[in-house]
Short mmCIF file of C-alpha atoms in Angstrom, two decimals:
data_model
loop_
_atom_site.label_atom_id
_atom_site.label_comp_id
_atom_site.label_asym_id
_atom_site.label_seq_id
_atom_site.Cartn_x
_atom_site.Cartn_y
_atom_site.Cartn_z
CA UNK U 1 229.59 93.20 143.79
CA UNK U 2 227.02 95.87 145.03
CA UNK U 3 229.51 97.37 147.11
CA UNK U 4 232.10 97.97 144.49
CA UNK U 5 229.56 99.45 141.99
CA UNK U 6 228.27 101.86 144.48
CA UNK U 7 230.94 104.34 144.59
CA UNK U 8 231.02 104.26 140.86
CA UNK U 9 227.32 105.15 140.57
CA UNK U 10 227.64 107.85 143.23
CA UNK U 11 230.39 109.54 141.12
CA UNK U 12 228.17 109.44 138.06
CA UNK U 13 225.39 110.84 140.02
CA UNK U 14 227.75 113.71 141.25
CA UNK U 15 228.88 114.39 137.62
CA UNK U 16 225.29 114.54 136.37
CA UNK U 17 224.31 116.97 139.06
CA UNK U 18 227.29 119.34 138.39
CA UNK U 19 227.28 119.11 134.50
CA UNK U 20 224.18 121.25 133.93
CA UNK U 21 225.46 124.48 136.09
CA UNK U 22 228.76 124.07 134.17
CA UNK U 23 226.97 124.29 130.95
CA UNK U 24 224.74 127.20 132.04
CA UNK U 25 228.07 129.01 133.30
CA UNK U 26 229.59 128.47 129.97
CA UNK U 27 226.55 129.79 128.15
CA UNK U 28 226.47 132.72 130.45
CA UNK U 29 230.07 133.37 129.61
CA UNK U 30 229.66 133.08 125.80
CA UNK U 31 226.71 135.61 126.00
CA UNK U 32 228.78 138.05 127.98
CA UNK U 33 231.52 137.86 125.34
CA UNK U 34 229.29 138.30 122.39
CA UNK U 35 229.05 141.90 121.30
CA UNK U 36 225.62 143.29 121.05
CA UNK U 37 224.60 145.44 118.12
CA UNK U 38 223.71 148.74 119.36
CA UNK U 39 221.52 149.39 116.09
CA UNK U 40 219.62 146.21 116.41
CA UNK U 41 216.44 147.88 117.46
CA UNK U 42 216.58 150.67 114.84
CA UNK U 43 214.47 150.30 111.64
CA UNK U 44 216.04 148.14 108.81
CA UNK U 45 216.41 151.00 106.44
CA UNK U 46 218.07 153.26 108.96
CA UNK U 47 220.52 150.49 110.05
CA UNK U 48 221.68 150.00 106.31
CA UNK U 49 222.40 153.64 106.07
CA UNK U 50 224.46 153.59 109.52
CA UNK U 51 226.30 150.30 108.12
CA UNK U 52 227.19 152.38 104.84
CA UNK U 53 228.91 154.84 107.07
CA UNK U 54 231.00 152.52 109.30
CA UNK U 55 228.30 151.22 111.69
CA UNK U 56 226.81 152.56 114.93
CA UNK U 57 229.30 150.46 117.10
CA UNK U 58 232.19 152.09 115.44
CA UNK U 59 230.74 155.58 116.09
CA UNK U 60 229.81 154.76 119.67
CA UNK U 61 233.55 153.72 120.39
CA UNK U 62 234.65 157.35 119.70
CA UNK U 63 234.54 160.11 122.50
CA UNK U 64 235.93 163.23 120.59
CA UNK U 65 235.11 164.87 117.29
CA UNK U 66 236.60 168.00 115.95
CA UNK U 67 236.39 169.51 112.43
CA UNK U 68 237.01 172.96 110.68
CA UNK U 69 235.52 175.05 108.00
CA UNK U 70 235.94 178.63 106.61
CA UNK U 71 234.91 181.54 108.62
CA UNK U 72 235.34 185.04 107.26
CA UNK U 73 238.96 185.55 106.71
CA UNK U 74 239.93 182.61 109.00
CA UNK U 75 238.36 179.48 110.07
CA UNK U 76 235.99 177.95 112.61
CA UNK U 77 236.86 174.95 114.69
CA UNK U 78 234.39 172.72 116.51
CA UNK U 79 235.33 170.26 119.21
CA UNK U 80 232.60 168.11 120.70
CA UNK U 81 232.51 165.37 123.47
CA UNK U 82 230.40 162.76 121.81
CA UNK U 83 229.04 161.24 124.98
CA UNK U 84 228.08 164.63 126.81
CA UNK U 85 227.84 166.89 123.86
CA UNK U 86 230.00 169.43 125.53
CA UNK U 87 231.43 171.74 123.10
CA UNK U 88 234.05 174.42 122.22
CA UNK U 89 233.78 176.44 119.12
CA UNK U 90 236.80 178.64 118.23
CA UNK U 91 236.09 181.52 115.67
CA UNK U 92 238.41 184.27 114.64
CA UNK U 93 237.01 186.88 117.11
CA UNK U 94 235.12 184.74 119.57
CA UNK U 95 235.18 181.53 121.59
CA UNK U 96 231.98 179.71 122.19
CA UNK U 97 231.57 176.96 124.66
CA UNK U 98 229.13 174.49 126.44
CA UNK U 99 230.31 173.07 129.72
CA UNK U 100 227.35 170.62 130.06
CA UNK U 101 225.20 173.07 132.00
CA UNK U 102 225.90 176.69 130.56
CA UNK U 103 226.76 178.11 127.19
CA UNK U 104 229.36 180.81 127.48
CA UNK U 105 230.91 183.27 125.10
CA UNK U 106 234.18 185.30 125.12
CA UNK U 107 234.32 187.75 122.15
CA UNK U 108 236.39 190.68 120.98
CA UNK U 109 233.70 193.36 121.25
CA UNK U 110 229.99 192.59 121.53
CA UNK U 111 228.94 189.26 120.50
CA UNK U 112 225.67 189.40 118.38
CA UNK U 113 225.01 185.64 117.83
CA UNK U 114 222.81 183.40 119.77
CA UNK U 115 224.89 180.68 121.42
CA UNK U 116 221.90 178.65 122.66
CA UNK U 117 220.68 178.25 119.06
CA UNK U 118 224.15 177.67 117.79
CA UNK U 119 224.99 175.02 120.54
CA UNK U 120 225.75 171.67 118.81
CA UNK U 121 223.96 172.99 115.61
CA UNK U 122 226.88 172.60 113.26
CA UNK U 123 227.88 169.40 115.01
CA UNK U 124 224.44 167.97 114.44
CA UNK U 125 224.59 168.71 110.81
CA UNK U 126 227.93 167.45 110.33
CA UNK U 127 227.79 164.22 112.44
CA UNK U 128 225.05 162.81 110.18
CA UNK U 129 223.60 160.25 110.12
CA UNK U 130 224.75 158.89 113.61
CA UNK U 131 223.23 161.71 115.58
CA UNK U 132 219.76 160.56 114.33
CA UNK U 133 220.46 157.32 116.47
CA UNK U 134 220.29 159.33 119.65
CA UNK U 135 217.74 158.27 122.39
CA UNK U 136 214.19 159.61 122.33
CA UNK U 137 214.06 159.61 118.26
CA UNK U 138 211.09 158.20 116.39
CA UNK U 139 211.20 156.81 112.79
CA UNK U 140 208.60 156.92 110.11
CA UNK U 141 208.40 156.30 106.34
CA UNK U 142 208.43 159.59 104.20
CA UNK U 143 208.07 160.08 100.46
CA UNK U 144 211.15 159.64 98.31
CA UNK U 145 212.92 162.92 97.36
CA UNK U 146 213.23 163.50 93.53
CA UNK U 147 216.33 165.54 92.36
CA UNK U 148 217.85 165.63 89.05
CA UNK U 149 216.08 162.50 87.85
CA UNK U 150 217.03 160.31 90.71
CA UNK U 151 214.73 159.11 93.49
CA UNK U 152 216.06 158.94 97.14
CA UNK U 153 214.22 156.82 99.67
CA UNK U 154 213.48 158.69 102.86
CA UNK U 155 212.99 158.44 106.70
CA UNK U 156 211.27 161.03 108.83
CA UNK U 157 212.79 161.53 112.18
CA UNK U 158 210.81 163.09 115.07
CA UNK U 159 211.63 163.54 118.71
CA UNK U 160 209.96 162.70 122.08
CA UNK U 161 208.54 165.49 124.11
CA UNK U 162 211.27 167.30 126.16
CA UNK U 163 214.26 165.99 123.92
CA UNK U 164 216.85 168.68 123.23
CA UNK U 165 216.01 172.31 122.87
CA UNK U 166 213.71 171.93 119.88
CA UNK U 167 211.77 168.72 120.30
CA UNK U 168 209.23 169.85 117.51
CA UNK U 169 212.05 169.82 114.77
CA UNK U 170 211.67 167.16 112.28
CA UNK U 171 214.37 165.93 110.09
CA UNK U 172 214.19 163.94 106.64
CA UNK U 173 217.05 161.63 105.87
CA UNK U 174 217.31 160.72 102.25
CA UNK U 175 219.80 158.09 100.91
CA UNK U 176 221.14 156.43 97.85
CA UNK U 177 219.05 153.47 97.24
CA UNK U 178 222.28 151.61 95.55
CA UNK U 179 225.00 152.58 98.05
CA UNK U 180 222.54 153.33 101.11
CA UNK U 181 224.95 156.39 101.97
CA UNK U 182 223.09 159.45 102.99
CA UNK U 183 222.83 162.03 100.37
CA UNK U 184 220.09 164.65 101.75
CA UNK U 185 218.97 166.13 104.98
CA UNK U 186 215.76 168.04 105.11
CA UNK U 187 215.06 169.84 108.41
CA UNK U 188 212.66 172.16 110.13
CA UNK U 189 213.43 174.83 112.82
CA UNK U 190 211.14 175.76 115.67
CA UNK U 191 213.60 176.58 118.42
CA UNK U 192 212.22 179.20 120.82
CA UNK U 193 208.58 179.38 119.28
CA UNK U 194 208.00 175.79 120.03
CA UNK U 195 205.52 175.56 117.07
CA UNK U 196 205.85 172.83 114.55
CA UNK U 197 206.98 174.20 111.19
CA UNK U 198 206.37 173.02 107.56
CA UNK U 199 209.29 175.15 106.38
CA UNK U 200 211.95 172.68 105.17
CA UNK U 201 215.42 173.63 104.56
CA UNK U 202 217.60 171.13 102.43
CA UNK U 203 221.34 169.92 102.64
CA UNK U 204 223.03 168.01 100.13
CA UNK U 205 225.84 165.70 101.11
CA UNK U 206 227.66 164.85 97.94
CA UNK U 207 231.00 163.40 99.27
CA UNK U 208 232.02 161.36 102.38
CA UNK U 209 235.62 160.70 103.59
CA UNK U 210 236.79 158.09 105.91
CA UNK U 211 237.87 158.90 109.40
CA UNK U 212 238.82 155.99 111.99
CA UNK U 213 236.65 153.66 109.84
CA UNK U 214 233.66 156.18 109.98
CA UNK U 215 232.44 158.09 106.92
CA UNK U 216 231.78 161.74 107.58
CA UNK U 217 231.03 164.52 105.01
CA UNK U 218 233.60 166.29 103.02
CA UNK U 219 231.28 169.15 102.43
CA UNK U 220 227.69 170.44 103.15
CA UNK U 221 225.80 172.05 100.27
CA UNK U 222 222.54 173.96 101.33
CA UNK U 223 220.14 174.37 98.48
CA UNK U 224 217.58 177.03 97.89
CA UNK U 225 214.03 175.74 98.20
CA UNK U 226 210.89 176.22 96.09
CA UNK U 227 207.51 174.62 97.19
CA UNK U 228 209.48 172.55 99.86
CA UNK U 229 211.85 171.03 97.47
CA UNK U 230 215.50 171.69 97.00
CA UNK U 231 216.62 173.62 93.89
CA UNK U 232 219.67 175.63 93.12
CA UNK U 233 222.87 174.82 95.24
CA UNK U 234 224.50 177.45 97.35
CA UNK U 235 228.29 177.58 97.89
CA UNK U 236 229.65 174.33 99.55
CA UNK U 237 230.68 174.45 103.08
CA UNK U 238 234.01 172.62 102.84
CA UNK U 239 235.08 170.65 105.96
CA UNK U 240 238.80 170.15 107.02
CA UNK U 241 240.90 169.10 109.87
CA UNK U 242 238.58 166.24 110.86
CA UNK U 243 239.58 164.18 114.05
CA UNK U 244 237.65 161.41 115.50
CA UNK U 245 239.40 159.87 118.64
CA UNK U 246 238.52 157.54 121.59
CA UNK U 247 240.54 160.09 123.76
CA UNK U 248 238.31 162.02 126.15
CA UNK U 249 239.15 165.67 126.65
CA UNK U 250 239.67 167.03 130.20
CA UNK U 251 236.75 168.88 131.83
CA UNK U 252 239.01 172.13 131.87
CA UNK U 253 238.86 172.14 127.95
CA UNK U 254 235.21 172.75 127.96
CA UNK U 255 235.13 174.67 131.22
CA UNK U 256 233.74 178.45 131.31
CA UNK U 257 236.47 180.93 130.63
CA UNK U 258 237.55 183.84 132.69
CA UNK U 259 235.52 186.88 131.79
CA UNK U 260 232.91 185.00 129.55
CA UNK U 261 229.23 186.04 129.14
CA UNK U 262 226.93 183.18 130.19
CA UNK U 263 223.82 182.05 128.55
CA UNK U 264 221.26 179.53 129.98
#
């Protein structure tokens, strides 16, 4: 009797020894298949704003963004690699680029702008609020913005030392308390001075359009400022030809053009 039972007991023992690793393997497989939320470590109020615009995960799936707006008698088109922030800006009389290392300009006549200052500038204003989820960003509470009898809760954004060309810049994101969509951006400019500024400029974001499941602004409206607060609106900057894509542009698209003037 004992001899007959022994193989059965050995089989049970082997199964018991092997069952736990199998369970562990299944758990590991489930964890690998479960998508992580890239916004999980961000403040709850900022996460709500990102979700109201389609979510950070949807934004991070994309690789290329392009958009246009009026420039003189023509238009200005920006195309940006969302992962490397390489950029091509096509203006009526000049082409400005950033290849990941150098800024460059090819211009009809002498170019009088500052391509280093302009690098990613309009992209940054346009790609709100997602660019405020970049690495090296700090979030703190700020006073609500009161405008036309409505209160907009706010988040102050600052940067770690060495992040970007102007790490001492501050941004103030203000959103609609009901919809959670972003409505205002306050910002300071330090750039070459490196000194912290209390001079806040204000952009209103009154309308958003959906592109690849992501809400991006239809227009940007700068306002005059008095005592640090927005007052009278200026002419709106109307955005057109918006394209958001998972396609990655070839390196040659952003490469320095022949005859370009280089800026570093």
